[in-house]
Short mmCIF file of C-alpha atoms (C1' of nucleotides) in Angstrom, two decimals:
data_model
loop_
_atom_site.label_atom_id
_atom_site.label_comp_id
_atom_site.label_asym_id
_atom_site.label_seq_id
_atom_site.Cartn_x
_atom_site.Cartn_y
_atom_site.Cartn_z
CA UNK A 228 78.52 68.63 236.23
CA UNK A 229 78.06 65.38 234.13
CA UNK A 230 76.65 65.04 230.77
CA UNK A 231 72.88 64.30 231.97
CA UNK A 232 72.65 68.26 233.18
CA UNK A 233 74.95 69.27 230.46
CA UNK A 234 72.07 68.10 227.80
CA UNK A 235 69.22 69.42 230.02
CA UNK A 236 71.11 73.01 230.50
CA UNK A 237 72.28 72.83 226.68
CA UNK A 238 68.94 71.31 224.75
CA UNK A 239 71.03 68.66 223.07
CA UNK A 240 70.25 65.14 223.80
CA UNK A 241 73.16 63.17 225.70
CA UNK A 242 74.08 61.12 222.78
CA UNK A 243 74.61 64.89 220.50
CA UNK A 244 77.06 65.93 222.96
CA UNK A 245 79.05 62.47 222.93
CA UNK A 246 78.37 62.77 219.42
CA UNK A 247 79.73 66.47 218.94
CA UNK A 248 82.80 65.71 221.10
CA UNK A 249 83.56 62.87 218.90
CA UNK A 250 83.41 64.81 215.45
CA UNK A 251 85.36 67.97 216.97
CA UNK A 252 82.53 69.89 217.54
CA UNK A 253 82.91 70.37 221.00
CA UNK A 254 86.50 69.96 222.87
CA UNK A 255 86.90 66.97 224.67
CA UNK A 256 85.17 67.27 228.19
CA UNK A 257 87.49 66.94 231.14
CA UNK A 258 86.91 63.20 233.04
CA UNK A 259 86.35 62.97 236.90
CA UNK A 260 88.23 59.95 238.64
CA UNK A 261 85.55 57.39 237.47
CA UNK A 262 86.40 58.29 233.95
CA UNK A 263 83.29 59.70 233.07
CA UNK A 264 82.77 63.33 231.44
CA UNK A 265 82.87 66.69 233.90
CA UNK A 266 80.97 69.62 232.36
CA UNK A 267 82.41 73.20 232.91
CA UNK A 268 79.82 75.82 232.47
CA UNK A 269 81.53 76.93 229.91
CA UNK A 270 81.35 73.83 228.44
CA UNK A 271 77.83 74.48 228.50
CA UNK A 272 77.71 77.90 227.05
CA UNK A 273 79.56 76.46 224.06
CA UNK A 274 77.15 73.38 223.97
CA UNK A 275 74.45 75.80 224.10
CA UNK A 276 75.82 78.05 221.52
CA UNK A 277 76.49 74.91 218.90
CA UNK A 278 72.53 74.10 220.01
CA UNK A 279 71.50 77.13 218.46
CA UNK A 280 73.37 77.19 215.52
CA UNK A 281 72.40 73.37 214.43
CA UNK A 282 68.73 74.48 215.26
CA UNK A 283 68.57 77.03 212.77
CA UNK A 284 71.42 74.88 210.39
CA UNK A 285 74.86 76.05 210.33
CA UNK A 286 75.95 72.96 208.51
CA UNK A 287 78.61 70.70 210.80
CA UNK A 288 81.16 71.81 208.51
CA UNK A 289 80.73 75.04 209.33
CA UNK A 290 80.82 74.18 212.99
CA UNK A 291 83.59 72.02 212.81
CA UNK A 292 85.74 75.58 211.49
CA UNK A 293 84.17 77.86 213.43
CA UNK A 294 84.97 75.53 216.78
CA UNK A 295 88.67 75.09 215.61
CA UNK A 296 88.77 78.80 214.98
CA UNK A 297 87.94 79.25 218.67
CA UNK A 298 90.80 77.35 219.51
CA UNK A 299 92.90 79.18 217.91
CA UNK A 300 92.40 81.70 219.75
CA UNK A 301 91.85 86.13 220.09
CA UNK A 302 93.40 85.99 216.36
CA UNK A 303 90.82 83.92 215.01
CA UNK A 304 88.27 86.60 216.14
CA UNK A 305 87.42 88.09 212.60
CA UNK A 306 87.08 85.21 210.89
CA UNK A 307 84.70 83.91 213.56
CA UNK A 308 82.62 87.48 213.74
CA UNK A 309 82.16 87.34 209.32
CA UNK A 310 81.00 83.90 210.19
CA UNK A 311 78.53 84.88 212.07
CA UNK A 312 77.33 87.68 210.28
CA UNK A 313 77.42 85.18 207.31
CA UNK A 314 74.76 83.37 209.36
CA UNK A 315 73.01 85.68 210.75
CA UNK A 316 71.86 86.27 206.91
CA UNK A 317 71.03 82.58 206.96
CA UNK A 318 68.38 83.52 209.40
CA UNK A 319 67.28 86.76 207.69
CA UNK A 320 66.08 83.82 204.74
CA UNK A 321 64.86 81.79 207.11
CA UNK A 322 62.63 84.29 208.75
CA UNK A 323 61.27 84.62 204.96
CA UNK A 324 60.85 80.94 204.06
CA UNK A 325 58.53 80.94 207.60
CA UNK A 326 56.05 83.97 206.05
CA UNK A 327 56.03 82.30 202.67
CA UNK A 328 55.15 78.90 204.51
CA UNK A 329 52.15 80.72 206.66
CA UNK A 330 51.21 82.30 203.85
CA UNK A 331 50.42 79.62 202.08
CA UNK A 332 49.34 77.59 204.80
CA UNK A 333 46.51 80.80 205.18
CA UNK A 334 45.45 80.17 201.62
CA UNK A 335 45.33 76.75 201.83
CA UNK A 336 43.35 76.57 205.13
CA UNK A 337 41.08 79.33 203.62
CA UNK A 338 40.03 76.95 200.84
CA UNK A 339 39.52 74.44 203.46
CA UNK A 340 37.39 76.39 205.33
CA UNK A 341 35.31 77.25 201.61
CA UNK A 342 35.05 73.40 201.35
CA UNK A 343 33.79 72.67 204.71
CA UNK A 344 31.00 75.04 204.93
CA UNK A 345 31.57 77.97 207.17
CA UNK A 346 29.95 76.56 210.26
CA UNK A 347 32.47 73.88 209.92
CA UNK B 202 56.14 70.31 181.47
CA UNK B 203 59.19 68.08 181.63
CA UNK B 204 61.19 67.37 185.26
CA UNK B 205 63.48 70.23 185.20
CA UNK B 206 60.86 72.98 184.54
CA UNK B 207 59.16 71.14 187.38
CA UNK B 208 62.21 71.31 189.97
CA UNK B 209 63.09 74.98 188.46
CA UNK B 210 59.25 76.48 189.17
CA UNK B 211 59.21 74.39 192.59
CA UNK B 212 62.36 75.31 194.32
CA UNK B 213 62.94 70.97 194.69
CA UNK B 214 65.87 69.40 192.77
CA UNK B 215 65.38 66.57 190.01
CA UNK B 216 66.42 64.27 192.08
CA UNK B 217 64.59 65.15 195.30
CA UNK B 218 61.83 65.23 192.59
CA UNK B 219 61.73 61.42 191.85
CA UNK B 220 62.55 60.81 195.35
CA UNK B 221 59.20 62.04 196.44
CA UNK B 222 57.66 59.97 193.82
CA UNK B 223 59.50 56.69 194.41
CA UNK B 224 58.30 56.92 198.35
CA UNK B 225 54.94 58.01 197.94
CA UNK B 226 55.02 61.93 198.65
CA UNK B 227 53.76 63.09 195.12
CA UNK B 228 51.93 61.25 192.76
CA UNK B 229 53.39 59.64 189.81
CA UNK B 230 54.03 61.89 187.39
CA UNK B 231 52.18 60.82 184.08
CA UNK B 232 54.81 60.05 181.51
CA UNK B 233 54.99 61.23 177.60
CA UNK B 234 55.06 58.95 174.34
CA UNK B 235 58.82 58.89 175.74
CA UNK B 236 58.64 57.62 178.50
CA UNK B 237 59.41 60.51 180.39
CA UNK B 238 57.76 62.40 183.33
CA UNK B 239 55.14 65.09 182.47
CA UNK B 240 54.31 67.17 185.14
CA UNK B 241 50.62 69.31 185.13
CA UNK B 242 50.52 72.74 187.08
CA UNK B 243 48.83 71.30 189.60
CA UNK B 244 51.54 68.49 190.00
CA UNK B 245 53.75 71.53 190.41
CA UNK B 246 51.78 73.49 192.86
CA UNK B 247 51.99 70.13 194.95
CA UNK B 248 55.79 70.33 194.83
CA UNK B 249 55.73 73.47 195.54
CA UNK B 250 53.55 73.29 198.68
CA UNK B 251 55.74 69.75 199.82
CA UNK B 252 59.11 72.22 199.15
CA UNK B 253 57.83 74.84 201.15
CA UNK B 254 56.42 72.02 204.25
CA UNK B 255 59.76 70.51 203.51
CA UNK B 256 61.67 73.65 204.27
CA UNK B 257 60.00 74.56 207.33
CA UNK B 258 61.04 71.00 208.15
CA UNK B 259 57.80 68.87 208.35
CA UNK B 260 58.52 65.35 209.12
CA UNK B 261 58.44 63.23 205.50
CA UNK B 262 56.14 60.57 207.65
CA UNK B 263 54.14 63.73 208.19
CA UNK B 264 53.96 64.71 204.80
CA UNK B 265 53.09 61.04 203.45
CA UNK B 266 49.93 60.57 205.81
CA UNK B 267 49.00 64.47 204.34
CA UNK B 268 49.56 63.16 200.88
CA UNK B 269 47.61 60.05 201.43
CA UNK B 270 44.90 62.19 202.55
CA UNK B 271 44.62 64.96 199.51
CA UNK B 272 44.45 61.38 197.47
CA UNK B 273 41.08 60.62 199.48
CA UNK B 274 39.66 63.44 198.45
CA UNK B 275 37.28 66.08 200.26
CA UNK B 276 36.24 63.84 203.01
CA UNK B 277 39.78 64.15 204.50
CA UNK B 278 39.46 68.10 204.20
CA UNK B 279 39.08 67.75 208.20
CA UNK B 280 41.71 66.21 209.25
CA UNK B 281 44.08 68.05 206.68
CA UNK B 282 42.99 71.29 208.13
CA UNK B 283 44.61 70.05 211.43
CA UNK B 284 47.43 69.12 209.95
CA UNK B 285 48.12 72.20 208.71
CA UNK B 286 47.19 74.41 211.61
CA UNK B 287 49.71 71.64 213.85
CA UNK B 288 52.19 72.99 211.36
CA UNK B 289 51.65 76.77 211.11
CA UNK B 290 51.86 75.99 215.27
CA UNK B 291 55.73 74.58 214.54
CA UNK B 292 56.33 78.05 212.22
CA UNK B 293 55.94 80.07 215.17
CA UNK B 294 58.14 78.16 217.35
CA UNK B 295 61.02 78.21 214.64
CA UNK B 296 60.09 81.54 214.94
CA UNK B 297 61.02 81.94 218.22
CA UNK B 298 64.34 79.54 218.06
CA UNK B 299 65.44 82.11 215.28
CA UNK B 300 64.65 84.89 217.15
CA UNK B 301 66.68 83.40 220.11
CA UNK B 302 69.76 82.95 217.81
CA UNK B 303 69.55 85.94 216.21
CA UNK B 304 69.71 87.44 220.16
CA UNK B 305 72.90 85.37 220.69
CA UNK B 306 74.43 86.22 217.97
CA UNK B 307 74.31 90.01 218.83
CA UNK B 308 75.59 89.17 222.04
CA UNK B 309 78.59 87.25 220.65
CA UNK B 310 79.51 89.93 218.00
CA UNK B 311 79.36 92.53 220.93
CA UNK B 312 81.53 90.72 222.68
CA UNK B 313 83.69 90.29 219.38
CA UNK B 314 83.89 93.97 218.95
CA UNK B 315 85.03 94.69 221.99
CA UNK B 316 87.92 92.06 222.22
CA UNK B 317 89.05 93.64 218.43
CA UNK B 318 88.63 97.18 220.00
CA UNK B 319 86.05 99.65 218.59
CA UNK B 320 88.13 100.69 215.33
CA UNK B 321 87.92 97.01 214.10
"C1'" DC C 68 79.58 41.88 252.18
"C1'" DT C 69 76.90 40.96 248.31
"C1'" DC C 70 73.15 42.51 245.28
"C1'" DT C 71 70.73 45.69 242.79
"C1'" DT C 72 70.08 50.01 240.63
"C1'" DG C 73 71.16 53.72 237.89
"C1'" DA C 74 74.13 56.77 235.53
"C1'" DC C 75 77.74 56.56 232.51
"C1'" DC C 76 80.99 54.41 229.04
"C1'" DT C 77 82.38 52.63 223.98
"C1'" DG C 78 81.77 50.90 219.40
"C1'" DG C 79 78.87 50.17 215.98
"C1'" DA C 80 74.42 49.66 213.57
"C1'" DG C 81 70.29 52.06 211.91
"C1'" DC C 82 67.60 55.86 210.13
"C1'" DA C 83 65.89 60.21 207.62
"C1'" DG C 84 66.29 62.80 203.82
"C1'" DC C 85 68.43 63.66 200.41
"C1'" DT C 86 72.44 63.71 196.59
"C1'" DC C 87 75.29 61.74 193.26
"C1'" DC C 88 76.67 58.56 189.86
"C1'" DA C 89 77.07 54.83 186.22
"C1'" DG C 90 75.09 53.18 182.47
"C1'" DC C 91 71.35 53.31 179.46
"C1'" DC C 92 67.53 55.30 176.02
"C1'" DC C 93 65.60 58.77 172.98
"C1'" DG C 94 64.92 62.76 169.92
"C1'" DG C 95 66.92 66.52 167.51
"C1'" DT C 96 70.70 68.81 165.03
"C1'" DA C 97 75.29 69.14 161.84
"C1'" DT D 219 75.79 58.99 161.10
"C1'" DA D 220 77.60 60.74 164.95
"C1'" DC D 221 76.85 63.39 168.69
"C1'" DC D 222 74.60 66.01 172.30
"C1'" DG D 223 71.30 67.25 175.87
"C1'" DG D 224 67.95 65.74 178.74
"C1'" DG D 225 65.67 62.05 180.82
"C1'" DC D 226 65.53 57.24 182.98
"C1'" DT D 227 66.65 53.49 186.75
"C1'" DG D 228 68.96 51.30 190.54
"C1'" DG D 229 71.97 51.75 193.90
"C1'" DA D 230 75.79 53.73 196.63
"C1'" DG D 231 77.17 57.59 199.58
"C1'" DC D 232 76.57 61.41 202.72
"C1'" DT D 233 75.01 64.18 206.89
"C1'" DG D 234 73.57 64.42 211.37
"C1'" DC D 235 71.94 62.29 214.48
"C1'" DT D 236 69.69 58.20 217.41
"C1'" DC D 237 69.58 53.83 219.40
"C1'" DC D 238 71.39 49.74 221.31
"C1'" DA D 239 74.30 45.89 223.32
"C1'" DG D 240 77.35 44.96 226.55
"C1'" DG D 241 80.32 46.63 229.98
"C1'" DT D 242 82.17 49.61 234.31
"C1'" DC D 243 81.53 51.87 238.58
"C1'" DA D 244 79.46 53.96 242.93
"C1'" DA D 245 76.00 54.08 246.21
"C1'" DG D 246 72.31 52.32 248.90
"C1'" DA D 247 69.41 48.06 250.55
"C1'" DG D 248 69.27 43.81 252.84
#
DNA sequence: CTCTTGACCTGGAGCAGCTCCAGCCCGGTA
DNA sequence: TACCGGGCTGGAGCTGCTCCAGGTCAAGAG
């Protein structure tokens, strides 16, 4: 497929994914005859992965290792499972700086509330 | 209270500190016979409520039309409220991208464990 | 067969939101 | 008096996109 369904299946915007390939996020997409990019679904998956993990901020860095790791290879698989574990903490915190955020945001709209006069 | 006890009791660096002040997010800190920033609790419980809007990634331009606002005092109250509730509406969709990630990443380490074999 | 349209290409500039640094001032201690 | 820690300013640098100019190519319309 080309890289207008790539970004619609993926979630990243066409100019990510040219972006991405660029930086050695993503390995270079295959090119039909006209020299323009031909998406593999697993393209995709991995496109969709890297989408997920840039939504909730694995740094590029990050990225960049663990997509070089899967090049490497089956050996590369432990390093690329603590990695992932690693983040999967990342979201445990996140998940916590989201109730600490509501929270507040209840208090503070509760004060609002006290300000405008019930009715309001 | 001088910068770093600010920065230390919000969770914001000194330096992202006087960035928020140079473009309008916090209020100028009042300064000592120094010259030097002093910082009120309430200046602090502002920094703490931008590092916590900040974290659950509200938009700076965002955050600058809510700061104006809190500076025009209670007849803005409305309009802050909506803010707000627009934002606790963005928690619960980070809510879901997390939980989404957190469902691919259990899919990726099963698939992990089985390439390494169970003993790994 | 030419013309237009639309999807794609590249290289590079621009932007958000910090982060770091050089070079300076000031107040307190040895 | 010399130094040290903490603060100050202005400005450069960084990350991770995002947008744009200017060009190619293929397919359909006239």
């Amino acid at each position: 497929m080309r890289i207008s369904e790539a970004a619609a299946r993926s979630g990243l915007s066409i100019d990510t994914i040219r972006y991405y390939e660029r930086t050695g996020l993503a390995p270079p997409a295959g090119r039909g005859a006209d020299g323009q990019r031909r998406f593999s679904s697993e393209n995709v998956e991995w496109l969709t992965l890297l989408a997920s993990l840039r939504e909730t901020r694995m740094p590029m860095k990050q990225m960049r290792r663990f997509a070089w790791l899967y090049q490497q290879g089956h050996a590369s698989v432990a390093e690329r499972k603590r990695m992932l574990l690693e983040h999967a903490d990342h979201l445990e915190r996140q998940r916590a700086a989201l109730d600490r955020c509501a929270e507040l945001l209840r208090y503070k709209l509760a004060k609002y509330d006290e300000i405008m006069g019930d009715g309001a």
